[in-house]
């Protein structure tokens, strides 16, 4: 009986050693995976921070561009109004010229 118990104990010790070795390998793989995940996370975080920095540097240009666009739209509106006014004046002057020409023709 003692030999059987001893053999069983040795088998259990061997089984536990195998399991401990497998657990150690699994731990090593998990640590490597964790290292890769951390590296990937750090890279993504760095890209996100760089994008945020770029966005913050572009924001003043965006605001400036919006103001420039507003100013240009206002200038365009004013020029359009002036053009319409000049067109109305041209129509009026053409009409008066035609009136003068017809008056001049009737005097001949």
PDB file of N, CA and C in Angstrom:
ATOM      1  N   UNK A   1       0.826  -1.197   0.000  1.00  0.00           N
ATOM      2  CA  UNK A   1       0.000   0.000   0.000  1.00  0.00           C
ATOM      3  C   UNK A   1       0.871   1.261   0.000  1.00  0.00           C
ATOM      4  N   UNK A   2       1.957   1.219   0.766  1.00  0.00           N
ATOM      5  CA  UNK A   2       2.848   2.359   0.851  1.00  0.00           C
ATOM      6  C   UNK A   2       3.469   2.656  -0.497  1.00  0.00           C
ATOM      7  N   UNK A   3       3.850   1.583  -1.217  1.00  0.00           N
ATOM      8  CA  UNK A   3       4.427   1.766  -2.555  1.00  0.00           C
ATOM      9  C   UNK A   3       3.405   2.394  -3.502  1.00  0.00           C
ATOM     10  N   UNK A   4       2.189   1.974  -3.408  1.00  0.00           N
ATOM     11  CA  UNK A   4       1.127   2.507  -4.258  1.00  0.00           C
ATOM     12  C   UNK A   4       0.917   3.983  -3.945  1.00  0.00           C
ATOM     13  N   UNK A   5       0.859   4.314  -2.644  1.00  0.00           N
ATOM     14  CA  UNK A   5       0.692   5.708  -2.246  1.00  0.00           C
ATOM     15  C   UNK A   5       1.864   6.548  -2.730  1.00  0.00           C
ATOM     16  N   UNK A   6       3.083   5.985  -2.593  1.00  0.00           N
ATOM     17  CA  UNK A   6       4.279   6.687  -3.039  1.00  0.00           C
ATOM     18  C   UNK A   6       4.231   6.910  -4.547  1.00  0.00           C
ATOM     19  N   UNK A   7       3.858   5.873  -5.316  1.00  0.00           N
ATOM     20  CA  UNK A   7       3.772   5.971  -6.774  1.00  0.00           C
ATOM     21  C   UNK A   7       2.712   6.992  -7.164  1.00  0.00           C
ATOM     22  N   UNK A   8       1.584   6.970  -6.464  1.00  0.00           N
ATOM     23  CA  UNK A   8       0.509   7.925  -6.739  1.00  0.00           C
ATOM     24  C   UNK A   8       0.996   9.338  -6.434  1.00  0.00           C
ATOM     25  N   UNK A   9       1.674   9.514  -5.323  1.00  0.00           N
ATOM     26  CA  UNK A   9       2.205  10.819  -4.945  1.00  0.00           C
ATOM     27  C   UNK A   9       3.217  11.309  -5.969  1.00  0.00           C
ATOM     28  N   UNK A  10       4.100  10.389  -6.434  1.00  0.00           N
ATOM     29  CA  UNK A  10       5.078  10.777  -7.455  1.00  0.00           C
ATOM     30  C   UNK A  10       4.373  11.199  -8.738  1.00  0.00           C
ATOM     31  N   UNK A  11       3.331  10.456  -9.129  1.00  0.00           N
ATOM     32  CA  UNK A  11       2.578  10.781 -10.346  1.00  0.00           C
ATOM     33  C   UNK A  11       1.899  12.147 -10.181  1.00  0.00           C
ATOM     34  N   UNK A  12       1.349  12.398  -8.992  1.00  0.00           N
ATOM     35  CA  UNK A  12       0.699  13.685  -8.731  1.00  0.00           C
ATOM     36  C   UNK A  12       1.717  14.832  -8.769  1.00  0.00           C
ATOM     37  N   UNK A  13       2.905  14.581  -8.182  1.00  0.00           N
ATOM     38  CA  UNK A  13       3.954  15.594  -8.203  1.00  0.00           C
ATOM     39  C   UNK A  13       4.351  15.883  -9.636  1.00  0.00           C
ATOM     40  N   UNK A  14       4.537  14.814 -10.432  1.00  0.00           N
ATOM     41  CA  UNK A  14       4.921  14.964 -11.838  1.00  0.00           C
ATOM     42  C   UNK A  14       3.826  15.748 -12.581  1.00  0.00           C
ATOM     43  N   UNK A  15       2.548  15.394 -12.344  1.00  0.00           N
ATOM     44  CA  UNK A  15       1.418  16.075 -12.983  1.00  0.00           C
ATOM     45  C   UNK A  15       1.398  17.552 -12.583  1.00  0.00           C
ATOM     46  N   UNK A  16       1.628  17.822 -11.297  1.00  0.00           N
ATOM     47  CA  UNK A  16       1.649  19.206 -10.834  1.00  0.00           C
ATOM     48  C   UNK A  16       2.823  19.969 -11.439  1.00  0.00           C
ATOM     49  N   UNK A  17       3.971  19.313 -11.594  1.00  0.00           N
ATOM     50  CA  UNK A  17       5.122  19.960 -12.220  1.00  0.00           C
ATOM     51  C   UNK A  17       4.824  20.306 -13.684  1.00  0.00           C
ATOM     52  N   UNK A  18       4.143  19.354 -14.373  1.00  0.00           N
ATOM     53  CA  UNK A  18       3.756  19.585 -15.769  1.00  0.00           C
ATOM     54  C   UNK A  18       2.789  20.769 -15.854  1.00  0.00           C
ATOM     55  N   UNK A  19       1.807  20.769 -14.971  1.00  0.00           N
ATOM     56  CA  UNK A  19       0.841  21.871 -14.957  1.00  0.00           C
ATOM     57  C   UNK A  19       1.518  23.196 -14.623  1.00  0.00           C
ATOM     58  N   UNK A  20       2.461  23.191 -13.697  1.00  0.00           N
ATOM     59  CA  UNK A  20       3.191  24.406 -13.328  1.00  0.00           C
ATOM     60  C   UNK A  20       4.009  24.898 -14.515  1.00  0.00           C
ATOM     61  N   UNK A  21       4.628  23.956 -15.240  1.00  0.00           N
ATOM     62  CA  UNK A  21       5.420  24.322 -16.420  1.00  0.00           C
ATOM     63  C   UNK A  21       4.511  24.921 -17.498  1.00  0.00           C
ATOM     64  N   UNK A  22       3.345  24.303 -17.712  1.00  0.00           N
ATOM     65  CA  UNK A  22       2.390  24.825 -18.691  1.00  0.00           C
ATOM     66  C   UNK A  22       1.889  26.220 -18.267  1.00  0.00           C
ATOM     67  N   UNK A  23       1.637  26.367 -16.986  1.00  0.00           N
ATOM     68  CA  UNK A  23       1.172  27.664 -16.477  1.00  0.00           C
ATOM     69  C   UNK A  23       2.255  28.718 -16.668  1.00  0.00           C
ATOM     70  N   UNK A  24       3.515  28.319 -16.448  1.00  0.00           N
ATOM     71  CA  UNK A  24       4.629  29.257 -16.640  1.00  0.00           C
ATOM     72  C   UNK A  24       4.720  29.686 -18.101  1.00  0.00           C
ATOM     73  N   UNK A  25       4.558  28.711 -19.022  1.00  0.00           N
ATOM     74  CA  UNK A  25       4.580  29.047 -20.459  1.00  0.00           C
ATOM     75  C   UNK A  25       3.405  29.966 -20.802  1.00  0.00           C
ATOM     76  N   UNK A  26       2.231  29.638 -20.286  1.00  0.00           N
ATOM     77  CA  UNK A  26       1.049  30.473 -20.543  1.00  0.00           C
ATOM     78  C   UNK A  26       1.257  31.882 -19.998  1.00  0.00           C
ATOM     79  N   UNK A  27       1.870  31.979 -18.825  1.00  0.00           N
ATOM     80  CA  UNK A  27       2.150  33.286 -18.235  1.00  0.00           C
ATOM     81  C   UNK A  27       3.101  34.068 -19.142  1.00  0.00           C
ATOM     82  N   UNK A  28       4.123  33.405 -19.654  1.00  0.00           N
ATOM     83  CA  UNK A  28       5.077  34.060 -20.554  1.00  0.00           C
ATOM     84  C   UNK A  28       4.396  34.556 -21.818  1.00  0.00           C
ATOM     85  N   UNK A  29       3.525  33.706 -22.396  1.00  0.00           N
ATOM     86  CA  UNK A  29       2.783  34.111 -23.598  1.00  0.00           C
ATOM     87  C   UNK A  29       1.866  35.296 -23.294  1.00  0.00           C
ATOM     88  N   UNK A  30       1.205  35.233 -22.139  1.00  0.00           N
ATOM     89  CA  UNK A  30       0.302  36.324 -21.753  1.00  0.00           C
ATOM     90  C   UNK A  30       1.086  37.621 -21.567  1.00  0.00           C
ATOM     91  N   UNK A  31       2.263  37.528 -20.967  1.00  0.00           N
ATOM     92  CA  UNK A  31       3.080  38.731 -20.780  1.00  0.00           C
ATOM     93  C   UNK A  31       3.544  39.298 -22.119  1.00  0.00           C
ATOM     94  N   UNK A  32       3.895  38.403 -23.064  1.00  0.00           N
ATOM     95  CA  UNK A  32       4.296  38.880 -24.403  1.00  0.00           C
ATOM     96  C   UNK A  32       3.104  39.534 -25.104  1.00  0.00           C
ATOM     97  N   UNK A  33       1.933  38.882 -25.016  1.00  0.00           N
ATOM     98  CA  UNK A  33       0.721  39.464 -25.607  1.00  0.00           C
ATOM     99  C   UNK A  33       0.424  40.831 -24.990  1.00  0.00           C
ATOM    100  N   UNK A  34       0.546  40.892 -23.669  1.00  0.00           N
ATOM    101  CA  UNK A  34       0.296  42.151 -22.977  1.00  0.00           C
ATOM    102  C   UNK A  34       1.270  43.223 -23.454  1.00  0.00           C
ATOM    103  N   UNK A  35       2.529  42.830 -23.633  1.00  0.00           N
ATOM    104  CA  UNK A  35       3.529  43.773 -24.141  1.00  0.00           C
ATOM    105  C   UNK A  35       3.166  44.268 -25.533  1.00  0.00           C
ATOM    106  N   UNK A  36       2.711  43.352 -26.406  1.00  0.00           N
ATOM    107  CA  UNK A  36       2.301  43.754 -27.762  1.00  0.00           C
ATOM    108  C   UNK A  36       1.081  44.669 -27.701  1.00  0.00           C
ATOM    109  N   UNK A  37       0.113  44.309 -26.859  1.00  0.00           N
ATOM    110  CA  UNK A  37      -1.090  45.139 -26.743  1.00  0.00           C
ATOM    111  C   UNK A  37      -0.736  46.525 -26.207  1.00  0.00           C
ATOM    112  N   UNK A  38       0.160  46.571 -25.226  1.00  0.00           N
ATOM    113  CA  UNK A  38       0.568  47.858 -24.667  1.00  0.00           C
ATOM    114  C   UNK A  38       1.293  48.688 -25.718  1.00  0.00           C
ATOM    115  N   UNK A  39       2.143  48.027 -26.499  1.00  0.00           N
ATOM    116  CA  UNK A  39       2.859  48.730 -27.560  1.00  0.00           C
ATOM    117  C   UNK A  39       1.874  49.294 -28.581  1.00  0.00           C
ATOM    118  N   UNK A  40       0.909  48.478 -28.982  1.00  0.00           N
ATOM    119  CA  UNK A  40      -0.111  48.928 -29.937  1.00  0.00           C
ATOM    120  C   UNK A  40      -0.919  50.076 -29.336  1.00  0.00           C
ATOM    121  N   UNK A  41      -1.293  49.942 -28.072  1.00  0.00           N
ATOM    122  CA  UNK A  41      -2.047  50.999 -27.395  1.00  0.00           C
ATOM    123  C   UNK A  41      -1.239  52.294 -27.377  1.00  0.00           C
ATOM    124  N   UNK A  42       0.043  52.182 -27.038  1.00  0.00           N
ATOM    125  CA  UNK A  42       0.896  53.374 -26.998  1.00  0.00           C
ATOM    126  C   UNK A  42       0.991  54.029 -28.372  1.00  0.00           C
ATOM    127  N   UNK A  43       1.089  53.207 -29.428  1.00  0.00           N
ATOM    128  CA  UNK A  43       1.162  53.754 -30.792  1.00  0.00           C
ATOM    129  C   UNK A  43      -0.134  54.472 -31.151  1.00  0.00           C
ATOM    130  N   UNK A  44      -1.263  53.832 -30.851  1.00  0.00           N
ATOM    131  CA  UNK A  44      -2.565  54.445 -31.155  1.00  0.00           C
ATOM    132  C   UNK A  44      -2.745  55.732 -30.352  1.00  0.00           C
ATOM    133  N   UNK A  45      -2.343  55.699 -29.095  1.00  0.00           N
ATOM    134  CA  UNK A  45      -2.446  56.884 -28.246  1.00  0.00           C
ATOM    135  C   UNK A  45      -1.573  58.014 -28.802  1.00  0.00           C
ATOM    136  N   UNK A  46      -0.361  57.666 -29.236  1.00  0.00           N
ATOM    137  CA  UNK A  46       0.538  58.687 -29.806  1.00  0.00           C
ATOM    138  C   UNK A  46      -0.067  59.284 -31.072  1.00  0.00           C
ATOM    139  N   UNK A  47      -0.659  58.436 -31.924  1.00  0.00           N
ATOM    140  CA  UNK A  47      -1.293  58.954 -33.146  1.00  0.00           C
ATOM    141  C   UNK A  47      -2.486  59.838 -32.801  1.00  0.00           C
ATOM    142  N   UNK A  48      -3.261  59.443 -31.798  1.00  0.00           N
ATOM    143  CA  UNK A  48      -4.416  60.249 -31.393  1.00  0.00           C
ATOM    144  C   UNK A  48      -3.959  61.605 -30.854  1.00  0.00           C
ATOM    145  N   UNK A  49      -2.898  61.592 -30.051  1.00  0.00           N
ATOM    146  CA  UNK A  49      -2.380  62.857 -29.515  1.00  0.00           C
ATOM    147  C   UNK A  49      -1.832  63.740 -30.638  1.00  0.00           C
ATOM    148  N   UNK A  50      -1.146  63.111 -31.609  1.00  0.00           N
ATOM    149  CA  UNK A  50      -0.616  63.883 -32.744  1.00  0.00           C
ATOM    150  C   UNK A  50      -1.763  64.488 -33.549  1.00  0.00           C
ATOM    151  N   UNK A  51      -2.825  63.705 -33.756  1.00  0.00           N
ATOM    152  CA  UNK A  51      -3.986  64.210 -34.498  1.00  0.00           C
ATOM    153  C   UNK A  51      -4.642  65.357 -33.738  1.00  0.00           C
ATOM    154  N   UNK A  52      -4.717  65.215 -32.414  1.00  0.00           N
ATOM    155  CA  UNK A  52      -5.302  66.275 -31.590  1.00  0.00           C
ATOM    156  C   UNK A  52      -4.458  67.543 -31.664  1.00  0.00           C
ATOM    157  N   UNK A  53      -3.128  67.369 -31.614  1.00  0.00           N
ATOM    158  CA  UNK A  53      -2.231  68.517 -31.738  1.00  0.00           C
ATOM    159  C   UNK A  53      -2.407  69.195 -33.091  1.00  0.00           C
ATOM    160  N   UNK A  54      -2.483  68.386 -34.147  1.00  0.00           N
ATOM    161  CA  UNK A  54      -2.650  68.933 -35.493  1.00  0.00           C
ATOM    162  C   UNK A  54      -3.968  69.683 -35.596  1.00  0.00           C
ATOM    163  N   UNK A  55      -5.010  69.093 -35.023  1.00  0.00           N
ATOM    164  CA  UNK A  55      -6.319  69.744 -35.044  1.00  0.00           C
ATOM    165  C   UNK A  55      -6.269  71.081 -34.315  1.00  0.00           C
ATOM    166  N   UNK A  56      -5.581  71.103 -33.173  1.00  0.00           N
ATOM    167  CA  UNK A  56      -5.508  72.363 -32.424  1.00  0.00           C
ATOM    168  C   UNK A  56      -4.704  73.414 -33.189  1.00  0.00           C
ATOM    169  N   UNK A  57      -3.720  72.985 -33.989  1.00  0.00           N
ATOM    170  CA  UNK A  57      -2.976  73.973 -34.782  1.00  0.00           C
ATOM    171  C   UNK A  57      -3.784  74.432 -35.983  1.00  0.00           C
ATOM    172  N   UNK A  58      -4.682  73.574 -36.473  1.00  0.00           N
ATOM    173  CA  UNK A  58      -5.493  73.949 -37.636  1.00  0.00           C
ATOM    174  C   UNK A  58      -6.708  74.784 -37.247  1.00  0.00           C
ATOM    175  N   UNK A  59      -7.143  74.674 -36.012  1.00  0.00           N
ATOM    176  CA  UNK A  59      -8.351  75.371 -35.583  1.00  0.00           C
ATOM    177  C   UNK A  59      -8.268  76.886 -35.807  1.00  0.00           C
ATOM    178  N   UNK A  60      -7.151  77.538 -35.422  1.00  0.00           N
ATOM    179  CA  UNK A  60      -7.086  78.991 -35.700  1.00  0.00           C
ATOM    180  C   UNK A  60      -7.211  79.294 -37.192  1.00  0.00           C
ATOM    181  N   UNK A  61      -6.626  78.420 -38.038  1.00  0.00           N
ATOM    182  CA  UNK A  61      -6.755  78.633 -39.478  1.00  0.00           C
ATOM    183  C   UNK A  61      -8.199  78.476 -39.901  1.00  0.00           C
ATOM    184  N   UNK A  62      -8.876  77.522 -39.301  1.00  0.00           N
ATOM    185  CA  UNK A  62     -10.283  77.299 -39.625  1.00  0.00           C
ATOM    186  C   UNK A  62     -11.112  78.518 -39.236  1.00  0.00           C
ATOM    187  N   UNK A  63     -10.861  79.025 -38.028  1.00  0.00           N
ATOM    188  CA  UNK A  63     -11.588  80.217 -37.580  1.00  0.00           C
ATOM    189  C   UNK A  63     -11.245  81.393 -38.486  1.00  0.00           C
ATOM    190  N   UNK A  64      -9.961  81.534 -38.781  1.00  0.00           N
ATOM    191  CA  UNK A  64      -9.510  82.608 -39.660  1.00  0.00           C
ATOM    192  C   UNK A  64     -10.135  82.451 -41.042  1.00  0.00           C
ATOM    193  N   UNK A  65     -10.168  81.221 -41.540  1.00  0.00           N
ATOM    194  CA  UNK A  65     -10.761  80.960 -42.858  1.00  0.00           C
ATOM    195  C   UNK A  65     -12.242  81.285 -42.852  1.00  0.00           C
ATOM    196  N   UNK A  66     -12.924  80.924 -41.755  1.00  0.00           N
ATOM    197  CA  UNK A  66     -14.348  81.244 -41.659  1.00  0.00           C
ATOM    198  C   UNK A  66     -14.563  82.755 -41.700  1.00  0.00           C
ATOM    199  N   UNK A  67     -13.724  83.490 -40.965  1.00  0.00           N
ATOM    200  CA  UNK A  67     -13.856  84.952 -40.961  1.00  0.00           C
ATOM    201  C   UNK A  67     -13.525  85.526 -42.333  1.00  0.00           C
ATOM    202  N   UNK A  68     -12.490  84.988 -42.962  1.00  0.00           N
ATOM    203  CA  UNK A  68     -12.125  85.450 -44.306  1.00  0.00           C
ATOM    204  C   UNK A  68     -13.264  85.165 -45.272  1.00  0.00           C
ATOM    205  N   UNK A  69     -13.840  83.979 -45.160  1.00  0.00           N
ATOM    206  CA  UNK A  69     -14.954  83.608 -46.032  1.00  0.00           C
ATOM    207  C   UNK A  69     -16.142  84.540 -45.806  1.00  0.00           C
ATOM    208  N   UNK A  70     -16.441  84.843 -44.543  1.00  0.00           N
ATOM    209  CA  UNK A  70     -17.534  85.773 -44.242  1.00  0.00           C
ATOM    210  C   UNK A  70     -17.247  87.151 -44.859  1.00  0.00           C
ATOM    211  N   UNK A  71     -16.013  87.606 -44.695  1.00  0.00           N
ATOM    212  CA  UNK A  71     -15.627  88.920 -45.233  1.00  0.00           C
ATOM    213  C   UNK A  71     -15.741  88.918 -46.761  1.00  0.00           C
ATOM    214  N   UNK A  72     -15.263  87.846 -47.390  1.00  0.00           N
ATOM    215  CA  UNK A  72     -15.341  87.764 -48.857  1.00  0.00           C
ATOM    216  C   UNK A  72     -16.785  87.682 -49.335  1.00  0.00           C
ATOM    217  N   UNK A  73     -17.618  86.959 -48.607  1.00  0.00           N
ATOM    218  CA  UNK A  73     -19.035  86.890 -48.970  1.00  0.00           C
ATOM    219  C   UNK A  73     -19.692  88.259 -48.863  1.00  0.00           C
ATOM    220  N   UNK A  74     -19.326  88.996 -47.823  1.00  0.00           N
ATOM    221  CA  UNK A  74     -19.870  90.348 -47.659  1.00  0.00           C
ATOM    222  C   UNK A  74     -19.397  91.250 -48.802  1.00  0.00           C
ATOM    223  N   UNK A  75     -18.113  91.151 -49.157  1.00  0.00           N
ATOM    224  CA  UNK A  75     -17.593  91.942 -50.277  1.00  0.00           C
ATOM    225  C   UNK A  75     -18.306  91.552 -51.575  1.00  0.00           C
ATOM    226  N   UNK A  76     -18.525  90.282 -51.769  1.00  0.00           N
ATOM    227  CA  UNK A  76     -19.222  89.807 -52.968  1.00  0.00           C
ATOM    228  C   UNK A  76     -20.647  90.357 -53.013  1.00  0.00           C
ATOM    229  N   UNK A  77     -21.313  90.357 -51.866  1.00  0.00           N
ATOM    230  CA  UNK A  77     -22.672  90.892 -51.799  1.00  0.00           C
ATOM    231  C   UNK A  77     -22.673  92.382 -52.172  1.00  0.00           C
ATOM    232  N   UNK A  78     -21.708  93.128 -51.610  1.00  0.00           N
ATOM    233  CA  UNK A  78     -21.631  94.558 -51.910  1.00  0.00           C
ATOM    234  C   UNK A  78     -21.332  94.800 -53.389  1.00  0.00           C
ATOM    235  N   UNK A  79     -20.412  94.036 -53.955  1.00  0.00           N
ATOM    236  CA  UNK A  79     -20.079  94.194 -55.379  1.00  0.00           C
ATOM    237  C   UNK A  79     -21.290  93.838 -56.239  1.00  0.00           C
ATOM    238  N   UNK A  80     -22.009  92.786 -55.832  1.00  0.00           N
ATOM    239  CA  UNK A  80     -23.218  92.404 -56.585  1.00  0.00           C
ATOM    240  C   UNK A  80     -24.250  93.523 -56.555  1.00  0.00           C
ATOM    241  N   UNK A  81     -24.420  94.141 -55.385  1.00  0.00           N
ATOM    242  CA  UNK A  81     -25.363  95.262 -55.281  1.00  0.00           C
ATOM    243  C   UNK A  81     -24.921  96.419 -56.174  1.00  0.00           C
ATOM    244  N   UNK A  82     -23.617  96.721 -56.160  1.00  0.00           N
ATOM    245  CA  UNK A  82     -23.105  97.806 -57.001  1.00  0.00           C
ATOM    246  C   UNK A  82     -23.296  97.475 -58.476  1.00  0.00           C
ATOM    247  N   UNK A  83     -23.084  96.231 -58.835  1.00  0.00           N
ATOM    248  CA  UNK A  83     -23.268  95.816 -60.229  1.00  0.00           C
ATOM    249  C   UNK A  83     -24.727  95.977 -60.657  1.00  0.00           C
ATOM    250  N   UNK A  84     -25.653  95.561 -59.802  1.00  0.00           N
ATOM    251  CA  UNK A  84     -27.074  95.727 -60.113  1.00  0.00           C
ATOM    252  C   UNK A  84     -27.419  97.210 -60.281  1.00  0.00           C
ATOM    253  N   UNK A  85     -26.858  98.042 -59.393  1.00  0.00           N
ATOM    254  CA  UNK A  85     -27.116  99.477 -59.477  1.00  0.00           C
ATOM    255  C   UNK A  85     -26.574 100.035 -60.797  1.00  0.00           C
ATOM    256  N   UNK A  86     -25.367  99.624 -61.167  1.00  0.00           N
ATOM    257  CA  UNK A  86     -24.758 100.090 -62.421  1.00  0.00           C
ATOM    258  C   UNK A  86     -25.573  99.595 -63.629  1.00  0.00           C
ATOM    259  N   UNK A  87     -26.087  98.380 -63.539  1.00  0.00           N
ATOM    260  CA  UNK A  87     -26.902  97.857 -64.646  1.00  0.00           C
ATOM    261  C   UNK A  87     -28.185  98.684 -64.788  1.00  0.00           C
ATOM    262  N   UNK A  88     -28.801  99.026 -63.644  1.00  0.00           N
ATOM    263  CA  UNK A  88     -30.013  99.868 -63.693  1.00  0.00           C
ATOM    264  C   UNK A  88     -29.688 101.237 -64.283  1.00  0.00           C
ATOM    265  N   UNK A  89     -28.552 101.798 -63.881  1.00  0.00           N
ATOM    266  CA  UNK A  89     -28.130 103.093 -64.428  1.00  0.00           C
ATOM    267  C   UNK A  89     -27.900 102.981 -65.934  1.00  0.00           C
ATOM    268  N   UNK A  90     -27.287 101.864 -66.351  1.00  0.00           N
ATOM    269  CA  UNK A  90     -27.019 101.675 -67.783  1.00  0.00           C
ATOM    270  C   UNK A  90     -28.326 101.578 -68.556  1.00  0.00           C
ATOM    271  N   UNK A  91     -29.312 100.896 -68.003  1.00  0.00           N
ATOM    272  CA  UNK A  91     -30.616 100.783 -68.669  1.00  0.00           C
ATOM    273  C   UNK A  91     -31.260 102.163 -68.756  1.00  0.00           C
ATOM    274  N   UNK A  92     -31.188 102.913 -67.669  1.00  0.00           N
ATOM    275  CA  UNK A  92     -31.756 104.271 -67.662  1.00  0.00           C
ATOM    276  C   UNK A  92     -31.051 105.145 -68.687  1.00  0.00           C
ATOM    277  N   UNK A  93     -29.712 105.117 -68.711  1.00  0.00           N
ATOM    278  CA  UNK A  93     -28.961 105.938 -69.663  1.00  0.00           C
ATOM    279  C   UNK A  93     -29.249 105.518 -71.106  1.00  0.00           C
ATOM    280  N   UNK A  94     -29.367 104.209 -71.357  1.00  0.00           N
ATOM    281  CA  UNK A  94     -29.671 103.730 -72.703  1.00  0.00           C
ATOM    282  C   UNK A  94     -31.053 104.237 -73.134  1.00  0.00           C
ATOM    283  N   UNK A  95     -31.985 104.190 -72.208  1.00  0.00           N
ATOM    284  CA  UNK A  95     -33.336 104.658 -72.505  1.00  0.00           C
ATOM    285  C   UNK A  95     -33.330 106.161 -72.807  1.00  0.00           C
ATOM    286  N   UNK A  96     -32.604 106.945 -72.020  1.00  0.00           N
ATOM    287  CA  UNK A  96     -32.521 108.388 -72.253  1.00  0.00           C
ATOM    288  C   UNK A  96     -31.826 108.691 -73.570  1.00  0.00           C
ATOM    289  N   UNK A  97     -30.772 107.895 -73.879  1.00  0.00           N
ATOM    290  CA  UNK A  97     -30.069 108.087 -75.143  1.00  0.00           C
ATOM    291  C   UNK A  97     -31.013 107.818 -76.313  1.00  0.00           C
ATOM    292  N   UNK A  98     -31.780 106.729 -76.203  1.00  0.00           N
ATOM    293  CA  UNK A  98     -32.735 106.415 -77.268  1.00  0.00           C
ATOM    294  C   UNK A  98     -33.778 107.525 -77.394  1.00  0.00           C
ATOM    295  N   UNK A  99     -34.216 108.055 -76.248  1.00  0.00           N
ATOM    296  CA  UNK A  99     -35.179 109.160 -76.277  1.00  0.00           C
ATOM    297  C   UNK A  99     -34.575 110.382 -76.974  1.00  0.00           C
ATOM    298  N   UNK A 100     -33.336 110.705 -76.643  1.00  0.00           N
ATOM    299  CA  UNK A 100     -32.661 111.863 -77.271  1.00  0.00           C
ATOM    300  C   UNK A 100     -32.475 111.629 -78.761  1.00  0.00           C
ATOM    301  N   UNK A 101     -32.119 110.369 -79.110  1.00  0.00           N
ATOM    302  CA  UNK A 101     -31.918 110.081 -80.525  1.00  0.00           C
ATOM    303  C   UNK A 101     -33.246 110.207 -81.274  1.00  0.00           C
ATOM    304  N   UNK A 102     -34.297 109.695 -80.686  1.00  0.00           N
ATOM    305  CA  UNK A 102     -35.590 109.791 -81.381  1.00  0.00           C
ATOM    306  C   UNK A 102     -36.065 111.245 -81.449  1.00  0.00           C
ATOM    307  N   UNK A 103     -35.795 112.029 -80.392  1.00  0.00           N
ATOM    308  CA  UNK A 103     -36.130 113.442 -80.407  1.00  0.00           C
ATOM    309  C   UNK A 103     -35.305 114.148 -81.481  1.00  0.00           C
ATOM    310  N   UNK A 104     -34.043 113.794 -81.547  1.00  0.00           N
ATOM    311  CA  UNK A 104     -33.162 114.385 -82.583  1.00  0.00           C
ATOM    312  C   UNK A 104     -33.594 113.994 -83.951  1.00  0.00           C
ATOM    313  N   UNK A 105     -34.042 112.743 -84.140  1.00  0.00           N
ATOM    314  CA  UNK A 105     -34.502 112.300 -85.446  1.00  0.00           C
ATOM    315  C   UNK A 105     -35.778 113.027 -85.851  1.00  0.00           C
ATOM    316  N   UNK A 106     -36.636 113.275 -84.864  1.00  0.00           N
ATOM    317  CA  UNK A 106     -37.902 113.940 -85.206  1.00  0.00           C
ATOM    318  C   UNK A 106     -37.677 115.430 -85.508  1.00  0.00           C
ATOM    319  N   UNK A 107     -36.612 116.032 -85.001  1.00  0.00           N
ATOM    320  CA  UNK A 107     -36.332 117.422 -85.287  1.00  0.00           C
ATOM    321  C   UNK A 107     -35.747 117.597 -86.684  1.00  0.00           C
ATOM    322  N   UNK A 108     -35.167 116.558 -87.228  1.00  0.00           N
ATOM    323  CA  UNK A 108     -34.537 116.688 -88.551  1.00  0.00           C
ATOM    324  C   UNK A 108     -35.543 116.833 -89.602  1.00  0.00           C
TER     325      UNK A 108
END
